[in-house]
Amino acid sequence: MAANSSNSIVEYFGGGDGYRCGYCKNEKGNFSHGMWSHAMTVQDYQDLIDRGWRRSGKYVYKPTLNKTCCPQYTIRCDPVKFQPSKSHKKILKKMIKFISKGELPKGPGEPGEPMDSVCEESGARQPSIKMPKSAITDIQKEALECPAITIVKRNEADTTPTGSELPRKDPGSVLDRRTTPAPKPGIGSDPNRPPCRKAKDLRKERRHQKEQLKHSIVGVFATLITSSPPSTPTNQPKALEDFLTETFADSSSHCLEVRLVAVSFEDPQFTASYEQSVALYARYQMAIHGDDPSACGESEFRRFLCDSPLEAKYSADGPEMGYGSFHQQYWLDGQIVAVGVIDILPTCVSSVYLYYHPDFASLSLGSYSALREIAFTRKLHKQSPKLSHYYLGFYIHSCPKMRYKGQYRPSDLLCPETYVWVPIEQCLPHLESSRYARFNQNLDEGDAQVLKDVGRILVLHRRTVMPYTVYSRKRKGSSDETEVQEFASLVGQNCAERILLYRA
């Protein structure tokens, strides 16, 4: 049987010795297994990243988490349920302000693109109603409204009979009362003062006023509720798309355009922007990562960010641009200022890399592009419902500056032993106590794709595809079964029966 274009073809290299860690700078602390992918279907790569693999160009590797110094756990975000946090909104507003007013934030960008701590959004506030001033006591009101009743203070010079000497209808009263002196003959009542009213009538009137005030407040609340459309309550959080589709006036200082370009030299948009992308990559690597110019030339750029093993594929129930590797280019006033490298796979959008112009580091382009890619995944989800997750690469809890990926919630981490997804909130307590952790706490569960039959592994030998059982009989020299079993256990039984393992 000959190999065809529908098969993935890999050359397995095994584990090997430790090498330098890019996070903690341990010279020999980073361990992983790797293989070179000559060709890879999007479905096979989807299954591989769901087992902890990740690509760098055509090289596909899987960190040895229980051995490496800085364990790297695959992380994914649910974009459909995602809501931007307070820190995310700050980044989005910062970009909006820059585009509309041309104001570039001062200070350096966020190294490694960590973000501020996620803050809980403030709760919805009740409508503010201006209430009347606190009322004075009823008896004081009576004294103010009716001149026939006054409040008096007792002193030694007062010759008025005490309260016990006065006849009164209310024996429980604690205040002394006395009537005003009768008007002198010929004067009569003061026409400028209101007529005296009974206290009982005053109390009735006040109760009536309170009822009216109560009904008026209820009416205000009812007006506030009915005046707003029921579909857009005032406390509804602003959606991510609302920030990204902000309408700008013609007088805006800048114009930002995001273009999706397939990574293919047969694509005219990709070839037209290729030289500009190469120059931007070199500038980013030298300024941000301190690379030597010889280490970030055109050949390195092409090998790292353009050579992809993924074969483009189109499906009737997939996204309109198809599956494969793409560059999401950010054009500012006609110039590329950032490029996000992504893979569009059957059930996810996987972020590969981002490089940007160092002059715009203060705009937090790493975080901004991640938010853009989350919104892009939501758009693809509407076209293809099974495409429902955004993969951010690896979450490295032992490296504080790399914990920012856990702030895109809700998110899950991949259990390194059972390969099931576990909410990150359940994983963090385990990572606080140990660098390496099994997240699935059901000890009865294991790897559902554990190797069951090494003989069913497909091998490509001398341009012929055959099961390993056939190949092992033809092979001359020492047995390689241990290495083949290791490969199959890392990729899983299903992938081992589809991916062609090249043997010389």
XYZ file of C-alpha atoms in Angstrom:
504
model
C 0.000 0.000 0.000
C 1.439 3.392 -0.987
C 1.178 6.564 1.057
C -1.324 9.160 -0.084
C -2.075 12.796 0.652
C -4.669 11.890 3.293
C -2.031 10.452 5.639
C 0.101 12.322 8.149
C 3.785 11.368 7.934
C 6.138 11.854 10.897
C 9.650 10.908 11.882
C 9.936 10.283 15.623
C 13.073 11.441 17.469
C 12.295 10.295 21.014
C 13.116 12.140 24.213
C 16.817 12.829 24.516
C 18.780 14.845 27.049
C 17.555 18.024 28.708
C 18.159 21.383 27.089
C 18.026 25.007 28.153
C 14.700 26.243 29.549
C 13.534 29.542 28.106
C 11.551 30.398 31.251
C 13.769 29.723 34.267
C 17.061 29.631 32.236
C 17.954 26.193 33.605
C 20.650 24.980 31.202
C 19.496 21.339 31.180
C 16.085 21.425 32.800
C 13.750 21.263 29.792
C 12.704 17.798 28.613
C 10.373 16.832 25.784
C 9.666 14.286 23.071
C 9.676 15.420 19.471
C 9.029 14.413 15.891
C 9.406 15.981 12.487
C 6.154 16.244 10.573
C 6.545 15.917 6.815
C 2.763 16.209 6.437
C -0.098 16.510 8.916
C -3.870 16.458 8.512
C -5.789 19.014 10.538
C -7.706 16.248 12.328
C -4.522 14.450 13.376
C -3.029 17.683 14.705
C -6.278 18.434 16.551
C -6.020 15.045 18.254
C -2.335 15.616 19.035
C -2.797 18.983 20.737
C -5.582 17.364 22.753
C -2.829 15.099 24.086
C -0.391 17.890 24.951
C 1.545 18.208 21.664
C 2.336 21.526 19.985
C 4.118 22.560 16.806
C 6.962 24.978 16.065
C 7.119 25.135 12.303
C 7.113 21.487 11.211
C 8.649 20.278 14.457
C 5.988 18.847 16.802
C 6.901 18.336 20.462
C 5.366 17.188 23.735
C 6.902 18.405 27.027
C 7.710 15.706 29.584
C 5.737 17.339 32.378
C 6.794 15.084 35.265
C 10.457 15.694 34.440
C 10.851 19.190 32.982
C 11.718 22.146 35.232
C 8.770 24.304 34.119
C 5.781 22.053 33.301
C 3.739 23.358 30.379
C 0.053 22.465 30.486
C -2.142 22.851 27.420
C -4.804 25.505 28.049
C -7.976 26.329 26.178
C -10.648 29.005 26.591
C -14.377 28.782 25.946
C -14.917 31.827 23.704
C -18.714 31.485 23.618
C -18.962 32.062 27.380
C -16.016 34.470 27.571
C -16.601 37.934 29.032
C -13.775 40.495 29.024
C -12.471 41.285 32.493
C -11.768 44.747 33.815
C -8.128 44.542 32.714
C -9.172 43.320 29.253
C -11.507 46.297 28.872
C -8.672 48.645 29.781
C -6.594 47.213 26.944
C -9.472 47.497 24.482
C -10.221 51.085 25.517
C -6.533 51.922 25.240
C -6.560 50.815 21.606
C -9.793 52.712 20.909
C -8.295 55.889 22.357
C -5.147 55.452 20.281
C -7.082 54.993 17.033
C -9.498 57.870 17.648
C -7.176 60.410 19.255
C -3.698 59.175 18.376
C -2.625 59.030 22.010
C 0.026 56.335 22.493
C 0.266 55.228 26.146
C 3.486 56.103 27.901
C 5.805 53.522 29.399
C 6.910 50.065 28.263
C 4.560 47.315 27.240
C 3.755 44.279 29.271
C 6.760 41.888 29.212
C 5.609 38.463 28.120
C 2.184 40.075 27.797
C 1.080 39.467 31.397
C -2.014 41.414 32.342
C -3.265 43.039 35.484
C -4.946 40.746 37.977
C -8.470 39.903 36.985
C -10.828 42.015 39.057
C -14.438 41.142 39.715
C -16.743 43.371 37.779
C -18.691 45.735 39.943
C -22.252 44.694 40.604
C -25.227 46.403 39.065
C -26.258 49.566 40.855
C -29.832 50.431 41.717
C -31.313 53.578 40.171
C -30.545 56.650 42.255
C -33.694 58.336 43.618
C -33.409 61.671 45.426
C -35.426 61.267 48.605
C -36.885 64.206 50.674
C -34.974 65.428 53.716
C -35.537 63.612 56.958
C -38.767 64.705 58.553
C -38.877 66.159 62.042
C -41.039 64.514 64.670
C -44.820 64.699 64.447
C -45.184 66.728 67.653
C -42.643 69.274 66.429
C -44.541 69.540 63.151
C -47.719 70.182 65.079
C -46.026 72.915 67.041
C -44.756 74.578 63.887
C -48.010 74.337 61.969
C -50.386 75.223 64.795
C -49.569 78.318 66.917
C -51.954 77.150 69.605
C -49.426 74.507 70.719
C -45.880 75.318 71.736
C -43.022 73.336 73.235
C -41.744 74.927 76.435
C -38.771 74.394 78.684
C -39.216 74.405 82.431
C -37.088 76.696 84.524
C -37.124 78.042 87.991
C -38.558 81.394 86.953
C -41.517 79.837 85.270
C -44.593 80.401 87.417
C -46.868 78.417 85.108
C -48.472 75.467 86.921
C -46.662 72.164 86.348
C -48.009 69.498 84.071
C -49.410 67.610 87.049
C -51.495 70.631 87.941
C -52.916 71.072 84.437
C -55.963 69.161 83.309
C -55.013 67.124 80.188
C -56.659 64.509 78.075
C -53.449 62.531 77.482
C -51.973 61.455 80.842
C -49.111 59.676 79.081
C -47.736 62.809 77.443
C -44.167 63.716 78.392
C -44.376 67.309 77.163
C -45.904 70.253 78.958
C -48.490 72.198 77.011
C -50.201 75.510 77.548
C -52.501 77.580 75.464
C -51.459 80.989 74.250
C -52.866 83.945 76.182
C -56.193 85.273 74.942
C -55.835 88.249 72.650
C -56.105 91.623 74.285
C -59.409 93.418 73.850
C -59.652 95.233 70.564
C -56.790 93.329 68.831
C -58.296 89.979 67.739
C -56.429 87.185 65.902
C -53.534 87.938 63.606
C -54.887 87.829 60.038
C -51.365 87.161 58.678
C -51.029 83.801 60.497
C -52.737 80.554 59.366
C -55.847 79.566 61.238
C -55.436 77.124 64.059
C -56.095 73.508 63.054
C -56.731 70.450 65.126
C -53.842 68.028 65.620
C -56.020 65.129 64.436
C -56.617 66.845 61.089
C -52.904 67.558 60.727
C -52.015 63.917 61.325
C -54.514 62.803 58.667
C -53.067 65.256 56.191
C -49.511 64.039 56.847
C -50.554 60.409 56.360
C -52.137 61.375 53.064
C -48.929 63.159 51.968
C -46.842 60.086 52.853
C -49.106 57.866 50.775
C -48.771 60.223 47.828
C -44.973 60.259 48.200
C -44.888 56.457 48.349
C -46.946 56.137 45.171
C -44.777 58.688 43.385
C -41.582 56.718 44.217
C -43.150 53.494 42.954
C -44.110 55.327 39.789
C -40.533 56.514 39.280
C -39.220 52.943 39.564
C -41.892 51.713 37.151
C -40.921 54.414 34.665
C -37.241 53.448 34.894
C -38.069 49.813 34.250
C -40.486 50.334 31.362
C -38.561 53.138 29.648
C -35.626 50.792 28.751
C -36.013 47.946 26.236
C -36.258 44.625 28.109
C -33.594 43.052 25.862
C -30.871 45.523 26.937
C -30.958 46.007 30.709
C -28.765 48.775 32.055
C -26.540 46.352 33.961
C -25.791 44.086 30.978
C -21.985 43.853 30.470
C -20.579 45.213 27.237
C -19.745 42.416 24.822
C -16.262 41.903 23.411
C -17.495 42.617 19.886
C -18.848 45.997 20.993
C -15.300 47.129 21.762
C -13.823 45.706 18.566
C -16.489 47.127 16.247
C -16.321 50.637 17.677
C -17.305 53.191 15.045
C -14.755 55.954 14.498
C -15.261 59.371 12.969
C -13.639 60.290 9.667
C -11.352 62.590 11.660
C -9.823 59.696 13.620
C -6.054 59.791 13.938
C -5.461 56.221 12.750
C -7.048 53.402 10.791
C -6.669 49.779 11.940
C -7.522 46.862 9.640
C -7.220 43.140 10.432
C -6.652 40.784 7.488
C -6.643 36.978 7.504
C -4.082 35.579 5.061
C -3.458 31.906 4.295
C 0.167 30.831 4.791
C 0.847 29.929 1.190
C 3.164 31.388 -1.421
C 0.368 30.770 -3.890
C -1.736 33.354 -2.054
C -1.175 36.827 -3.618
C -1.893 38.652 -0.346
C 0.674 36.531 1.496
C 3.398 37.035 -1.104
C 2.692 40.775 -1.395
C 3.205 41.292 2.340
C 5.958 38.704 2.828
C 8.982 41.061 2.868
C 7.267 43.470 5.225
C 6.413 40.575 7.562
C 10.016 39.331 7.536
C 11.343 42.781 8.454
C 8.792 43.162 11.252
C 9.676 39.724 12.668
C 13.400 40.544 12.758
C 12.743 43.884 14.419
C 10.545 42.252 17.050
C 12.979 39.429 17.837
C 15.936 41.783 18.253
C 14.104 44.402 20.332
C 11.882 42.207 22.504
C 13.891 38.974 22.813
C 17.398 40.325 22.235
C 18.153 37.966 19.336
C 21.226 38.408 17.186
C 20.379 39.607 13.648
C 21.782 36.362 12.241
C 19.245 34.377 14.288
C 16.147 36.107 12.920
C 16.684 36.333 9.203
C 14.400 35.311 6.365
C 15.286 31.611 6.560
C 14.498 31.466 10.291
C 11.245 33.336 9.754
C 10.201 30.974 6.988
C 11.132 27.817 8.921
C 9.504 28.967 12.158
C 6.339 30.799 11.057
C 5.689 29.913 7.417
C 6.606 26.239 7.043
C 3.560 24.423 8.355
C 2.893 20.691 8.112
C -0.857 21.276 8.068
C -2.585 20.530 4.808
C -5.300 23.022 3.878
C -8.739 21.475 3.860
C -12.228 22.685 3.052
C -15.393 21.163 4.456
C -19.066 21.819 3.812
C -19.730 22.140 7.547
C -16.495 24.012 8.285
C -15.547 27.718 8.252
C -15.639 29.554 4.943
C -11.827 30.025 4.758
C -11.233 26.340 5.447
C -8.759 24.695 7.831
C -4.991 25.171 7.966
C -2.362 27.748 8.983
C -2.995 31.487 8.695
C -1.443 34.871 9.469
C -3.784 37.425 11.019
C -2.213 40.725 9.985
C -2.834 44.020 11.794
C -2.498 46.927 9.372
C -2.177 50.412 10.856
C -2.385 53.250 8.343
C -1.228 50.961 5.534
C 1.648 49.293 7.429
C 1.811 45.922 9.207
C 2.344 46.493 12.934
C 1.563 42.986 14.230
C 1.014 39.454 12.960
C -0.732 36.659 14.835
C 0.078 33.156 13.580
C -2.871 30.794 14.082
C -4.037 27.319 13.075
C -7.717 26.790 12.283
C -8.585 23.212 13.216
C -11.813 21.161 13.260
C -12.771 22.071 16.832
C -10.592 25.067 17.710
C -8.453 28.027 16.749
C -4.927 27.438 18.044
C -2.631 30.403 18.699
C 0.923 29.724 17.506
C 2.890 32.980 17.818
C 2.645 36.764 17.739
C 5.204 39.356 16.689
C 4.702 43.120 16.550
C 6.397 46.478 16.064
C 8.297 47.379 19.271
C 7.217 51.041 19.019
C 3.663 49.939 19.839
C 4.510 47.690 22.783
C 2.631 49.994 25.171
C -0.623 49.052 23.424
C -0.351 45.524 24.908
C -0.658 43.974 21.478
C -0.171 40.445 22.804
C -3.273 40.695 24.975
C -5.173 42.708 22.376
C -4.512 40.109 19.669
C -5.662 37.309 22.000
C -8.966 39.132 22.510
C -9.244 39.579 18.751
C -8.623 35.858 18.226
C -11.275 34.969 20.811
C -13.794 37.128 18.939
C -12.657 35.518 15.670
C -13.254 32.043 17.148
C -16.756 33.096 18.183
C -17.415 34.168 14.609
C -16.212 30.806 13.246
C -18.321 28.999 15.847
C -21.437 30.506 14.261
C -20.367 29.064 10.892
C -19.245 25.704 12.309
C -20.702 24.942 15.782
C -18.176 22.176 16.504
C -15.371 24.774 16.309
C -15.906 25.913 19.859
C -12.579 26.566 21.632
C -9.572 28.867 21.535
C -6.224 27.287 22.445
C -3.678 29.655 23.979
C -0.761 27.228 23.893
C 0.788 26.328 27.242
C -0.008 27.536 30.755
C 3.113 27.606 32.950
C 2.165 28.097 36.592
C 5.748 27.824 37.886
C 6.641 30.905 35.812
C 4.642 33.860 37.259
C 4.875 36.004 34.119
C 3.257 33.190 32.104
C 0.207 32.849 34.346
C -1.626 35.580 32.440
C -3.110 32.985 30.078
C -5.233 31.737 32.961
C -7.048 35.073 33.064
C -9.080 34.313 29.936
C -12.047 32.662 31.623
C -13.695 30.221 31.486
C -10.682 28.057 30.674
C -9.536 24.462 31.144
C -6.207 22.694 31.583
C -5.418 19.318 30.060
C -4.777 16.536 32.556
C -1.317 15.105 31.686
C -2.309 11.538 32.577
C -5.899 11.034 31.442
C -6.049 13.771 28.758
C -9.403 15.124 29.919
C -10.109 18.826 30.335
C -10.460 20.181 33.861
C -11.608 23.740 34.817
C -8.585 25.805 35.758
C -10.128 26.745 39.123
C -9.868 23.095 40.150
C -6.281 22.813 38.902
C -4.687 25.821 40.565
C -4.730 24.455 44.163
C -2.787 21.405 42.961
C -0.237 23.565 41.113
C 0.295 25.710 44.198
C 1.586 22.672 46.079
C 3.422 20.903 43.243
C 4.905 21.819 39.850
C 3.558 18.620 38.358
C -0.008 17.555 39.052
C -2.640 15.154 37.834
C -5.814 17.236 37.500
C -8.325 14.407 37.090
C -8.928 13.292 40.674
C -10.807 10.146 39.664
C -7.990 7.649 40.130
C -10.007 4.931 38.415
C -9.842 6.798 35.101
C -6.888 6.423 32.773
C -5.879 7.278 29.216
C -8.801 6.361 26.949
C -6.379 6.110 24.003
C -3.797 3.965 25.762
C -1.802 1.697 23.444
C -3.520 -1.673 23.095
C -1.901 -3.270 20.069
C 1.525 -2.208 18.806
C 1.066 -4.401 15.749
C -1.643 -2.081 14.360
C 0.686 0.931 14.192
C 1.124 2.080 10.605
C 4.687 2.305 9.320
C 6.033 3.915 6.140
C 8.997 1.875 4.950
C 10.537 2.176 1.486
C 7.530 4.141 0.210
C 5.195 1.380 1.337
C 2.626 1.553 4.123
C 2.367 -1.522 6.318
C 1.332 -2.534 9.851
C 4.165 -2.742 12.331
C 3.768 -6.526 12.567
C 4.683 -6.832 8.868
C 7.485 -4.292 9.127
C 9.044 -5.995 12.161
C 9.408 -9.239 10.226
C 11.149 -7.456 7.327
C 13.389 -5.336 9.512
C 17.015 -6.294 9.776
C 19.132 -5.581 12.834
C 18.096 -4.833 16.407
C 14.450 -4.423 17.332
C 12.996 -0.912 17.533
C 9.790 -2.006 19.230
C 10.528 -0.044 22.436
C 10.837 3.221 20.523
C 7.729 2.491 18.448
C 5.726 1.685 21.583
C 6.860 4.955 23.167
C 5.735 6.882 20.106
C 2.346 5.166 20.044
C 1.735 5.712 23.757
C 2.383 9.446 23.338
C 0.134 9.959 20.301
C -2.563 7.481 21.380
C -3.885 4.327 19.725
C -6.184 6.100 17.240
C -3.483 8.467 15.932
C -0.973 5.605 15.826
C -3.303 3.745 13.459
C -3.663 6.795 11.150
C -0.298 8.593 11.248
C 2.435 7.004 9.180
C 5.597 6.481 11.232
C 8.573 6.756 8.917
C 11.188 4.039 9.347
C 14.430 4.029 7.364
